[in-house]
Coordinates of N, CA and C in Angstrom, one line a residue:
M931 N 0.8 -1.2 0.0 CA 0.0 0.0 0.1 C 0.9 1.2 0.0
N932 N 0.6 2.0 -1.0 CA 1.4 3.4 -1.2 C 0.9 4.2 0.1
Q933 N 1.7 4.9 0.8 CA 1.7 5.6 2.0 C 1.5 7.1 1.4
V934 N 0.5 7.7 2.0 CA 0.0 9.1 1.5 C 1.1 9.9 2.5
Q935 N 1.8 10.9 2.0 CA 2.6 11.8 2.6 C 1.8 13.2 3.0
P936 N 2.1 13.6 4.2 CA 1.4 15.0 4.6 C 1.8 16.1 3.8
P937 N 1.2 17.1 3.4 CA 1.6 18.2 2.8 C 3.0 19.0 3.6
H938 N 3.9 19.7 2.7 CA 4.9 20.5 3.4 C 4.3 21.9 3.7
N939 N 4.6 22.3 5.2 CA 4.4 23.5 5.5 C 4.8 24.7 4.7
T940 N 4.4 25.8 4.3 CA 4.7 27.0 3.8 C 4.6 28.2 4.4
N941 N 5.4 29.1 4.4 CA 5.1 30.6 5.0 C 5.1 31.5 4.1
I942 N 4.7 31.1 3.0 CA 4.8 32.3 1.8 C 3.3 32.9 2.0
A943 N 3.4 34.1 1.9 CA 2.1 34.9 2.1 C 1.4 34.9 0.9
G944 N 0.1 35.0 0.8 CA -0.6 34.9 -0.4 C -1.7 36.3 -0.4
N945 N -2.5 36.6 -1.5 CA -3.6 37.5 -1.5 C -4.9 36.7 -1.2
A946 N -5.6 37.1 -0.2 CA -6.8 36.7 0.2 C -7.9 37.5 -0.2
G947 N -9.2 36.9 -0.7 CA -10.2 37.5 -1.1 C -11.4 37.0 -0.3
E948 N -12.8 37.7 -0.3 CA -13.9 37.1 0.3 C -15.1 37.3 -0.4
V949 N -15.6 36.2 -0.8 CA -16.9 36.3 -1.7 C -17.8 35.1 -1.1
S950 N -19.2 35.4 -1.4 CA -20.1 34.3 -1.0 C -21.6 34.5 -2.0
P951 N -21.7 33.4 -2.6 CA -21.3 32.2 -2.7 C -20.3 32.0 -3.9
V952 N -19.5 30.8 -3.8 CA -18.6 30.7 -5.2 C -19.1 29.2 -5.5
Q953 N -19.3 29.3 -7.0 CA -19.7 28.1 -7.6 C -18.7 27.5 -8.5
F954 N -18.4 26.2 -8.7 CA -17.4 25.9 -9.6 C -17.8 24.7 -10.6
R955 N -17.9 24.8 -11.9 CA -18.5 23.8 -12.6 C -17.5 23.0 -13.3
P956 N -17.3 21.7 -13.3 CA -16.1 20.9 -14.1 C -16.3 21.1 -15.4
Q957 N -17.6 21.2 -16.0 CA -17.5 21.4 -17.4 C -16.8 22.4 -18.1
D958 N -16.4 23.7 -17.2 CA -15.7 24.7 -17.7 C -13.9 24.4 -17.6
Q959 N -13.6 23.4 -17.4 CA -12.3 22.8 -17.1 C -11.6 23.1 -18.5
A960 N -12.4 23.0 -19.7 CA -11.7 23.0 -21.1 C -11.1 24.5 -21.3
Q961 N -11.6 25.5 -20.4 CA -11.3 26.7 -20.7 C -10.2 27.1 -19.6
D962 N -9.8 26.4 -18.7 CA -8.7 26.6 -17.8 C -7.5 26.8 -18.6
R963 N -6.5 27.6 -18.2 CA -5.3 27.3 -18.5 C -4.2 27.5 -17.3
F964 N -4.8 27.4 -16.1 CA -3.9 27.7 -15.0 C -4.7 26.7 -13.8
D965 N -3.8 25.8 -13.1 CA -4.4 25.0 -12.2 C -3.8 25.4 -10.7
F966 N -4.7 26.2 -10.0 CA -4.1 26.9 -8.9 C -3.9 26.0 -7.7
L967 N -4.2 24.6 -7.8 CA -3.7 23.8 -6.9 C -2.5 23.0 -7.0
T968 N -2.0 22.8 -8.4 CA -0.8 22.1 -8.6 C 0.1 23.1 -9.2
G969 N -0.4 24.3 -9.7 CA 0.7 25.2 -10.2 C 1.5 25.0 -11.4
Q970 N 0.9 24.0 -12.3 CA 1.5 23.6 -13.5 C 1.3 24.2 -14.6
R971 N 0.5 25.3 -14.7 CA 0.0 25.8 -15.9 C 0.7 27.5 -15.9
D972 N 0.1 28.0 -16.9 CA 0.6 29.5 -17.2 C 0.3 30.5 -16.1
L973 N 1.3 31.2 -15.6 CA 1.2 31.8 -14.4 C 0.4 33.0 -14.8
K974 N 0.4 33.5 -16.0 CA -0.3 34.8 -16.5 C -1.8 34.5 -16.5
A975 N -2.3 33.4 -16.2 CA -3.7 33.0 -16.0 C -4.2 32.9 -14.6
F976 N -3.4 33.6 -13.8 CA -3.3 33.4 -12.2 C -4.7 33.9 -11.8
N977 N -5.2 35.0 -12.3 CA -6.8 35.6 -11.6 C -7.7 35.1 -12.7
K978 N -7.7 34.1 -13.7 CA -8.9 33.6 -14.5 C -9.9 33.0 -13.4
A979 N -11.2 33.3 -13.8 CA -12.3 32.7 -12.9 C -12.4 31.3 -12.9
H980 N -12.0 30.4 -13.7 CA -12.1 28.9 -13.6 C -10.9 28.5 -13.3
S981 N -9.9 28.7 -12.4 CA -8.8 28.1 -12.1 C -8.8 27.1 -11.0
H982 N -9.7 26.4 -10.9 CA -10.1 25.4 -9.9 C -10.3 24.1 -10.3
S983 N -9.8 23.6 -11.2 CA -10.1 22.3 -11.8 C -9.6 21.1 -10.8
S984 N -8.4 21.0 -10.4 CA -8.0 20.0 -9.5 C -8.7 19.9 -8.3
K985 N -9.2 20.8 -7.7 CA -9.9 20.7 -6.4 C -11.2 20.2 -6.6
V986 N -11.8 20.7 -7.9 CA -13.1 20.0 -8.3 C -13.0 18.6 -8.4
R987 N -11.9 18.1 -9.3 CA -11.9 16.8 -9.4 C -11.4 16.0 -8.3
F988 N -10.8 16.6 -7.3 CA -10.4 15.8 -6.1 C -11.9 15.6 -5.2
L989 N -12.7 16.7 -5.2 CA -13.8 16.5 -4.5 C -14.8 15.6 -5.1
R990 N -15.0 15.6 -6.4 CA -15.7 15.0 -7.2 C -15.6 13.3 -7.1
I991 N -14.2 12.9 -7.1 CA -13.9 11.6 -7.0 C -14.0 11.1 -5.6
A992 N -13.2 11.8 -4.6 CA -13.2 11.3 -3.3 C -14.5 10.7 -2.6
L993 N -15.4 11.7 -2.6 CA -16.5 11.5 -1.7 C -17.4 10.2 -2.5
P994 N -17.6 10.2 -3.6 CA -18.3 8.8 -3.9 C -17.6 7.6 -3.8
I995 N -16.4 7.6 -3.8 CA -15.4 6.4 -3.6 C -15.6 6.1 -2.0
I996 N -15.6 7.2 -1.2 CA -15.8 6.6 0.1 C -17.1 5.9 0.3
A997 N -18.4 6.4 -0.4 CA -19.4 5.6 -0.1 C -19.4 4.3 -0.8
V998 N -18.7 4.0 -2.0 CA -18.8 2.8 -2.7 C -18.0 1.8 -1.5
L999 N -16.8 2.2 -1.1 CA -16.1 1.4 -0.3 C -16.9 1.1 1.1
M1000 N -17.5 1.9 1.8 CA -18.3 1.7 3.0 C -19.4 0.5 2.5
I1001 N -20.1 0.9 1.5 CA -21.3 0.0 1.1 C -21.0 -1.2 0.6
V1002 N -20.4 -1.2 -0.5 CA -20.0 -2.6 -1.3 C -19.0 -3.2 -0.3
G1003 N -18.0 -2.7 0.1 CA -17.0 -3.3 0.8 C -17.5 -4.2 2.0
I1004 N -17.7 -3.3 3.3 CA -18.0 -4.0 4.4 C -19.3 -4.7 4.4
V1005 N -20.4 -4.0 3.8 CA -21.6 -4.7 3.8 C -21.7 -6.0 3.0
G1006 N -21.5 -5.7 1.8 CA -21.4 -6.6 0.6 C -20.6 -7.9 0.8
S1007 N -19.3 -7.6 1.1 CA -18.4 -8.6 1.2 C -18.5 -9.4 2.4
Y1008 N -19.0 -9.1 3.3 CA -19.4 -9.6 4.7 C -20.2 -10.8 4.3
Y1009 N -21.2 -10.7 3.6 CA -22.4 -11.6 3.3 C -22.1 -12.5 2.0
G1010 N -20.8 -12.1 1.5 CA -20.6 -12.8 0.1 C -21.4 -12.9 -1.1
K1011 N -22.2 -11.7 -1.1 CA -23.1 -11.5 -2.2 C -22.4 -11.0 -3.5
L1012 N -21.1 -10.6 -3.2 CA -20.5 -10.2 -4.5 C -19.6 -11.0 -5.0
S1013 N -19.3 -11.2 -6.6 CA -18.3 -11.8 -7.1 C -17.2 -10.9 -7.1
G1014 N -16.1 -11.6 -7.0 CA -14.8 -10.8 -7.0 C -14.8 -9.7 -5.9
A1015 N -15.4 -9.8 -4.8 CA -15.3 -9.0 -3.6 C -14.0 -8.8 -3.1
P1016 N -13.8 -7.6 -2.7 CA -12.4 -7.6 -2.0 C -12.4 -8.5 -0.8
T1017 N -11.2 -8.4 -0.1 CA -10.9 -9.4 1.0 C -11.3 -8.5 2.2
L1018 N -12.1 -9.2 3.3 CA -12.6 -8.5 4.5 C -12.0 -9.4 5.6
T1019 N -11.2 -9.1 6.6 CA -11.0 -9.6 7.6 C -11.4 -8.8 9.0
V1020 N -11.9 -9.5 10.1 CA -12.4 -9.0 11.1 C -11.8 -9.9 12.5
Q1021 N -11.4 -8.8 13.2 CA -11.0 -9.5 14.4 C -12.2 -10.4 15.3
S1022 N -13.1 -10.0 15.4 CA -14.2 -10.9 16.1 C -15.4 -10.2 15.6
T1023 N -16.6 -11.1 15.9 CA -18.0 -10.8 15.6 C -18.8 -11.2 16.8
S1024 N -19.7 -10.2 17.3 CA -20.6 -10.8 18.3 C -21.8 -10.0 18.2
F1025 N -22.7 -10.1 19.0 CA -24.1 -9.6 19.0 C -24.3 -8.9 20.3
D1026 N -24.9 -7.7 20.4 CA -25.2 -6.8 21.3 C -26.6 -6.5 21.3
D1027 N -27.4 -6.7 21.9 CA -28.9 -6.5 22.0 C -29.4 -6.7 20.5
G1028 N -29.0 -7.8 20.0 CA -29.4 -8.3 18.4 C -28.7 -7.6 17.4
N1029 N -27.9 -6.5 17.8 CA -27.1 -5.9 16.8 C -26.0 -6.8 16.6
M1030 N -25.5 -6.9 15.4 CA -24.1 -7.6 14.9 C -23.0 -6.7 15.2
V1031 N -22.1 -7.0 15.8 CA -20.9 -6.1 16.0 C -19.7 -6.7 15.5
M1032 N -19.0 -6.0 14.5 CA -17.8 -6.4 13.8 C -16.7 -5.6 14.4
K1033 N -15.5 -6.1 15.1 CA -14.5 -5.3 15.7 C -13.3 -5.2 14.6
N1034 N -12.6 -4.3 14.5 CA -11.6 -4.0 13.6 C -11.7 -4.6 12.2
P1035 N -12.8 -4.2 11.5 CA -12.8 -4.9 10.1 C -11.8 -4.2 9.3
V1036 N -11.2 -4.7 8.4 CA -10.3 -4.3 7.5 C -10.5 -4.9 6.2
L1037 N -10.8 -4.0 5.1 CA -11.2 -4.2 3.8 C -10.1 -4.0 2.7
R1038 N -9.6 -5.0 2.2 CA -8.6 -4.5 1.1 C -8.6 -5.3 -0.3
G1039 N -8.5 -4.4 -1.4 CA -8.7 -4.9 -2.6 C -8.1 -4.0 -3.7
V1040 N -8.3 -4.4 -4.8 CA -7.6 -3.4 -5.8 C -8.8 -3.0 -6.7
D1041 N -8.7 -1.7 -7.5 CA -9.7 -1.1 -8.3 C -9.3 -1.8 -9.8
R1042 N -10.1 -1.3 -10.8 CA -10.2 -1.7 -12.0 C -8.8 -1.5 -12.6
E1043 N -8.0 -0.7 -12.2 CA -6.7 -0.5 -12.5 C -5.4 -1.2 -11.9
N1044 N -6.0 -2.1 -10.9 CA -5.2 -3.1 -10.1 C -4.5 -2.2 -9.2
R1045 N -4.9 -1.1 -8.7 CA -4.3 -0.3 -7.9 C -4.8 -0.7 -6.3
P1046 N -4.4 -0.8 -5.3 CA -4.6 -1.2 -4.0 C -5.3 -0.1 -3.1
Y1047 N -6.4 -0.7 -2.5 CA -6.9 0.3 -1.7 C -7.1 -0.5 -0.1
E1048 N -7.5 0.2 0.8 CA -7.7 -0.3 2.2 C -8.7 0.6 3.1
L1049 N -9.6 -0.1 3.7 CA -10.5 0.5 4.7 C -10.5 0.0 6.0
K1050 N -10.3 0.6 7.1 CA -10.3 0.3 8.3 C -11.2 0.7 9.2
A1051 N -11.9 0.1 10.1 CA -12.6 0.6 11.2 C -12.5 0.0 12.4
K1052 N -12.5 0.8 13.6 CA -12.5 0.2 14.9 C -13.7 -0.7 15.1
E1053 N -14.8 -0.2 14.6 CA -15.9 -1.1 14.8 C -17.1 -0.9 13.8
A1054 N -17.7 -2.2 13.3 CA -18.9 -1.9 12.4 C -20.2 -2.4 13.1
I1055 N -21.3 -1.9 12.8 CA -22.4 -2.3 13.7 C -23.7 -2.1 12.9
Q1056 N -24.3 -3.5 12.7 CA -25.6 -3.6 11.8 C -26.9 -3.6 13.0
D1057 N -27.6 -2.7 12.5 CA -28.9 -2.4 13.4 C -29.9 -3.6 13.2
A1058 N -30.2 -4.2 14.5 CA -31.2 -5.3 14.4 C -32.4 -5.1 14.2
K1059 N -32.9 -3.8 14.4 CA -34.2 -3.3 14.1 C -34.4 -2.6 12.7
E1060 N -33.1 -2.2 12.2 CA -33.2 -1.6 10.8 C -32.1 -2.1 10.1
L1061 N -32.1 -3.2 9.5 CA -31.1 -3.9 8.9 C -30.7 -3.3 7.7
T1062 N -31.1 -2.2 7.2 CA -30.6 -1.4 6.2 C -29.5 -0.5 6.6
K1063 N -29.5 -0.4 7.9 CA -28.4 0.5 8.5 C -27.3 -0.2 9.0
I1064 N -25.9 0.5 8.7 CA -24.8 0.1 9.5 C -23.9 1.2 9.8
E1065 N -23.5 1.0 10.9 CA -22.5 2.3 11.7 C -21.2 1.6 11.5
L1066 N -20.4 2.9 11.3 CA -18.8 2.4 11.3 C -18.2 3.6 12.3
H1067 N -17.3 3.1 13.0 CA -16.4 4.1 13.8 C -15.1 4.1 13.7
E1068 N -14.4 5.4 13.7 CA -13.1 5.4 13.6 C -12.6 4.9 12.2
I1069 N -13.1 5.7 11.2 CA -12.9 5.1 9.8 C -11.5 5.7 9.2
D1070 N -10.7 4.7 8.8 CA -9.4 5.1 8.3 C -9.3 4.4 6.8
A1071 N -9.2 5.1 5.8 CA -9.0 4.5 4.3 C -7.9 5.1 3.8
V1072 N -7.4 4.0 2.7 CA -6.4 4.5 1.8 C -6.9 4.2 0.4
I1073 N -7.2 5.3 -0.6 CA -7.8 4.8 -1.7 C -7.1 5.5 -2.9
P1074 N -6.9 4.9 -4.0 CA -6.4 5.5 -5.4 C -7.3 6.7 -5.8
M1075 N -6.5 7.5 -6.3 CA -7.2 8.8 -6.9 C -6.8 8.7 -8.4
E1076 N -6.7 10.0 -9.0 CA -6.5 10.1 -10.6 C -4.8 9.7 -10.6
G1077 N -4.6 9.0 -11.7 CA -3.3 8.7 -12.0 C -2.4 7.8 -10.9
T1078 N -1.6 8.3 -10.5 CA -0.8 7.5 -9.6 C -1.0 8.0 -8.1
S1079 N -1.9 8.7 -7.9 CA -2.1 9.4 -6.6 C -3.1 8.6 -5.7
F1080 N -2.8 8.7 -4.5 CA -3.6 8.0 -3.3 C -4.2 9.2 -2.3
A1081 N -5.0 8.7 -1.6 CA -5.6 9.7 -0.6 C -6.0 9.1 0.6
N1082 N -5.7 9.5 1.7 CA -6.0 9.0 3.2 C -7.3 9.7 3.4
I1083 N -8.3 8.8 3.9 CA -9.6 9.6 4.4 C -9.8 9.1 5.8
K1084 N -10.1 9.8 6.7 CA -10.4 9.6 8.2 C -11.6 10.3 8.4
A1085 N -12.6 9.6 9.2 CA -13.6 10.1 9.9 C -14.0 9.5 11.2
G1086 N -14.6 10.2 12.2 CA -14.9 9.6 13.3 C -15.9 8.6 13.3
N1087 N -17.1 8.7 12.5 CA -18.1 7.8 12.4 C -18.8 8.0 11.1
G1088 N -19.6 6.9 10.7 CA -20.3 7.0 9.5 C -21.7 6.3 9.7
L1089 N -22.6 6.4 9.2 CA -24.0 5.7 9.2 C -24.5 5.6 7.7
Y1090 N -24.5 4.4 7.1 CA -24.9 4.0 5.8 C -26.7 3.5 5.9
D1091 N -27.3 4.0 5.2 CA -28.6 3.5 4.9 C -29.1 3.0 3.7
S1092 N -29.1 1.6 3.3 CA -29.2 1.1 2.0 C -30.6 1.2 1.3
K1093 N -31.5 1.7 2.5 CA -32.9 1.7 1.9 C -32.9 3.2 1.4
G1094 N -32.6 4.2 2.1 CA -32.6 5.7 1.8 C -31.5 5.8 0.6
K1095 N -30.5 4.9 0.7 CA -29.2 5.3 -0.2 C -28.6 6.6 0.2
T1096 N -28.4 6.7 1.7 CA -27.6 7.9 2.0 C -26.5 7.4 3.0
L1097 N -25.5 8.3 3.0 CA -24.3 8.1 3.8 C -24.1 9.5 4.6
L1098 N -24.2 9.1 6.0 CA -23.7 10.4 7.0 C -22.4 10.2 7.5
L1099 N -21.6 11.1 7.4 CA -20.1 11.1 7.9 C -20.1 12.2 9.0
G1100 N -19.5 11.8 10.2 CA -19.4 13.0 11.3 C -18.2 12.6 12.0
G1101 N -17.9 13.2 13.2 CA -16.8 13.3 13.9 C -15.7 13.7 13.3
E1102 N -15.6 14.8 12.5 CA -14.4 15.2 11.7 C -13.9 14.3 10.6
V1103 N -14.1 14.8 9.4 CA -13.6 14.1 8.0 C -12.5 14.8 7.6
D1104 N -11.3 14.2 7.4 CA -10.2 14.5 6.9 C -9.7 13.8 5.7
I1105 N -9.3 14.4 4.6 CA -9.0 13.9 3.2 C -7.7 14.5 2.8
L1106 N -6.7 13.6 2.7 CA -5.2 14.1 2.4 C -4.9 13.3 1.3
S1107 N -4.6 13.9 0.2 CA -3.8 13.3 -0.9 C -2.4 13.3 -0.8
D1108 N -1.7 12.4 -1.4 CA -0.3 12.4 -1.5 C 0.3 13.5 -2.4
N1109 N -0.4 14.3 -3.1 CA 0.1 15.4 -3.8 C -0.2 16.8 -3.0
G1110 N -0.6 16.6 -1.8 CA -0.6 17.5 -0.8 C -2.0 18.3 -0.5
I1111 N -3.1 17.8 -1.5 CA -4.4 18.5 -1.3 C -5.2 17.9 -0.2
R1112 N -5.7 18.8 0.5 CA -6.4 18.5 2.0 C -7.6 19.1 2.0
I1113 N -8.6 18.2 2.4 CA -10.1 18.8 2.8 C -10.4 18.3 4.0
K1114 N -10.9 19.2 4.8 CA -11.4 19.1 6.2 C -12.7 19.4 6.4
L1115 N -13.7 18.4 6.9 CA -15.0 18.7 6.9 C -15.4 18.5 8.5
Q1116 N -16.3 19.0 9.0 CA -17.0 18.3 10.3 C -17.7 17.3 10.2
D1117 N -18.6 17.1 9.0 CA -19.4 16.1 8.7 C -19.9 16.2 7.5
A1118 N -20.4 15.3 6.7 CA -21.0 15.2 5.5 C -22.2 14.5 5.3
D1119 N -23.2 15.0 4.5 CA -24.6 14.2 4.2 C -24.5 13.9 3.1
I1120 N -24.3 12.9 2.7 CA -24.3 12.3 1.1 C -25.4 11.5 0.8
D1121 N -26.2 11.8 -0.4 CA -27.3 11.3 -1.3 C -26.9 10.5 -2.4
I1122 N -26.6 9.2 -2.1 CA -26.0 8.5 -2.9 C -26.8 8.4 -4.2
G1123 N -28.0 8.2 -3.9 CA -29.0 8.0 -5.3 C -29.0 9.3 -6.2
A1124 N -28.9 10.4 -5.5 CA -29.0 11.8 -6.2 C -27.7 12.2 -6.7
G1125 N -26.6 11.8 -6.1 CA -25.2 12.2 -6.4 C -25.1 13.5 -5.5
N1126 N -25.6 13.8 -4.6 CA -25.6 14.9 -3.7 C -24.8 15.0 -2.5
M1127 N -23.9 15.8 -2.1 CA -23.3 15.9 -1.0 C -23.5 17.4 -0.4
F1128 N -23.7 17.6 1.1 CA -23.7 18.8 1.6 C -23.2 18.7 3.2
T1129 N -22.7 19.8 3.7 CA -22.4 20.2 5.0 C -22.8 21.6 5.3
N1130 N -23.4 22.0 6.4 CA -23.6 23.4 6.6 C -22.7 23.7 7.7
N1131 N -21.6 23.2 7.8 CA -20.6 23.2 9.0 C -19.4 23.7 8.0
P1132 N -18.3 24.1 8.8 CA -17.3 24.7 8.1 C -16.5 23.5 7.3
V1133 N -15.8 24.1 6.1 CA -15.0 23.3 5.3 C -13.7 24.0 4.9
F1134 N -12.7 23.3 4.8 CA -11.3 23.8 4.6 C -10.6 23.0 3.5
V1135 N -10.3 23.6 2.3 CA -9.6 23.0 1.4 C -8.3 23.8 1.2
S1136 N -7.0 22.9 1.1 CA -5.8 23.3 0.9 C -5.0 22.8 0.1
S1137 N -3.8 23.4 -0.4 CA -2.6 22.6 -1.1 C -1.4 23.6 -0.7
L1138 N -0.3 23.3 -1.6 CA 0.9 24.2 -1.4 C 0.6 25.6 -2.2
Q1139 N -0.4 25.5 -2.9 CA -0.6 26.8 -3.8 C -1.7 27.5 -3.5
A1140 N -2.7 27.0 -2.7 CA -3.8 27.8 -2.4 C -4.8 27.2 -1.4
E1141 N -5.7 27.8 -0.7 CA -6.5 27.3 0.3 C -7.7 28.0 0.3
I1142 N -8.8 27.3 0.7 CA -10.1 27.9 0.8 C -10.7 27.6 2.1
H1143 N -11.5 28.6 2.5 CA -12.3 28.5 3.8 C -13.7 28.8 3.3
A1144 N -14.6 28.0 4.2 CA -16.0 28.3 3.6 C -17.0 27.7 4.9
G1145 N -18.1 28.5 5.1 CA -18.9 28.0 6.2 C -19.8 26.7 5.7
S1146 N -19.9 26.5 4.3 CA -20.6 25.3 4.0 C -20.2 25.0 2.5
I1147 N -20.6 23.8 2.2 CA -20.5 23.4 0.8 C -21.6 22.4 0.3
A1148 N -21.7 22.5 -0.9 CA -22.9 21.6 -1.5 C -22.4 21.1 -2.9
I1149 N -22.4 19.8 -3.0 CA -21.9 19.2 -4.3 C -23.1 18.5 -4.9
E1150 N -23.5 18.8 -6.0 CA -24.7 18.3 -6.8 C -24.5 17.7 -8.0
E1151 N -25.4 16.8 -8.4 CA -25.3 16.1 -9.6 C -24.3 15.5 -9.9
N1152 N -23.6 14.8 -8.9 CA -22.6 13.8 -9.0 C -21.3 14.9 -9.3
G1153 N -21.2 16.1 -8.6 CA -19.9 16.7 -8.9 C -20.1 17.8 -9.9
D1154 N -21.1 17.8 -10.8 CA -21.2 18.9 -11.9 C -21.3 20.2 -11.2
S1155 N -21.9 20.3 -10.1 CA -22.0 21.5 -9.4 C -21.4 21.6 -8.1
I1156 N -20.5 22.6 -7.7 CA -19.9 22.6 -6.3 C -20.0 24.0 -5.9
I1157 N -20.5 24.3 -4.8 CA -21.0 25.5 -4.3 C -20.4 25.7 -3.1
F1158 N -19.6 26.7 -2.8 CA -19.2 27.2 -1.2 C -19.9 28.4 -0.9
T1159 N -20.3 28.5 0.4 CA -21.1 29.6 0.8 C -20.7 29.9 2.2
K1160 N -21.1 31.1 2.4 CA -21.1 31.6 4.1 C -19.6 32.0 4.2
G1161 N -19.3 33.1 3.9 CA -18.0 33.8 4.3 C -16.9 33.1 3.5
V1162 N -17.0 32.7 2.3 CA -15.8 32.1 1.7 C -14.8 33.1 1.5
K1163 N -13.4 32.4 1.7 CA -12.1 33.1 1.8 C -11.2 32.3 1.0
M1164 N -10.5 32.8 0.2 CA -9.6 32.2 -0.7 C -8.1 32.7 -0.7
T1165 N -7.0 32.1 -0.4 CA -5.7 32.7 -0.2 C -5.0 31.8 -1.3
L1166 N -4.3 32.6 -2.3 CA -3.5 32.0 -3.2 C -2.0 32.4 -3.0
Y1167 N -1.1 31.5 -3.2 CA 0.5 31.8 -2.8 C 1.1 31.7 -4.4
P1168 N 1.3 32.9 -4.8 CA 1.9 33.2 -6.3 C 3.3 32.5 -6.1
K1169 N 4.2 32.7 -5.2 CA 5.7 32.3 -5.4 C 5.7 30.9 -5.3
T1170 N 4.8 30.2 -4.4 CA 4.8 28.5 -4.7 C 4.3 28.2 -5.9
I1171 N 3.5 28.8 -6.6 CA 2.9 28.4 -7.9 C 4.0 28.7 -8.8
K1172 N 4.5 29.6 -8.8 CA 5.7 29.9 -9.8 C 6.8 29.0 -9.7
S1173 N 7.0 28.6 -8.4 CA 8.3 27.5 -8.1 C 7.9 26.2 -8.8
A1174 N 6.6 25.9 -8.4 CA 6.0 24.6 -8.9 C 6.2 24.8 -10.6
Q1175 N 5.7 25.9 -11.2 CA 5.8 26.0 -12.6 C 7.2 25.7 -13.1
V1176 N 8.2 26.2 -12.4 CA 9.6 26.2 -12.9 C 10.2 24.9 -12.8
N1177 N 9.8 24.2 -11.8 CA 10.2 22.6 -11.3 C 9.6 21.7 -12.6
T1178 N 8.2 22.0 -12.8 CA 7.5 21.0 -13.9 C 8.2 21.3 -15.1
S1179 N 8.5 22.6 -15.5 CA 9.0 22.9 -17.1 C 10.4 22.6 -17.2
Q1180 N 11.1 22.1 -16.1 CA 12.6 21.9 -16.4 C 12.8 20.3 -17.1
P1181 N 13.6 20.3 -18.0 CA 13.6 18.8 -18.4 C 14.0 17.7 -17.4
K1182 N 13.6 16.5 -17.7 CA 14.1 15.4 -16.8 C 15.1 14.7 -17.4

């Protein structure tokens, strides 16, 4: 399993602005000439309106994968209903007031591109009265992203409802990619059927090149629309962006 490395600290001051709301649409990516999260494009396009494609891609991919791992992985593979299901190991299984309790479940597998992923939880509990619901506690996952990137996803707890096709994440949600992009949420309410996700609590998105603070975020239509609201603040780090641009333009 590839290890996700934490981002490097930077003390480079940037330019901050505040707007509300802010909306990003991935279909506008064709017009982008500068990627403010990776700094690998033309610095002259620094102030372009649609300079947010990497963040959008990361948000769009990460949250649906969390849902898929929890739903298909722990629930599906435990009951053996899936062909070619990932491997699930459980330290112990017991019953408490009729609820099935799995201690330290660990799910391992590979995606369609043969890249490994892993999902761990301290505990998974299936509700005896509502069999469509399963709780997860102290979630820790490492999953493949675009290209060769991996992301580490941690959450204090999760509740999946197969009937309602919803997934609630809480207890602080922390997503960190090995290229230094970080997303921090207090919680997330995911409607898997509709492809929507929202939280009315603070969200923080950062990289070496930029960071965003907002009071809420809403992702709609499977990521076609991503809206930050409530006192949105963006900080950009031009010197870091320029440095990254120079490094990527040098011959290898």
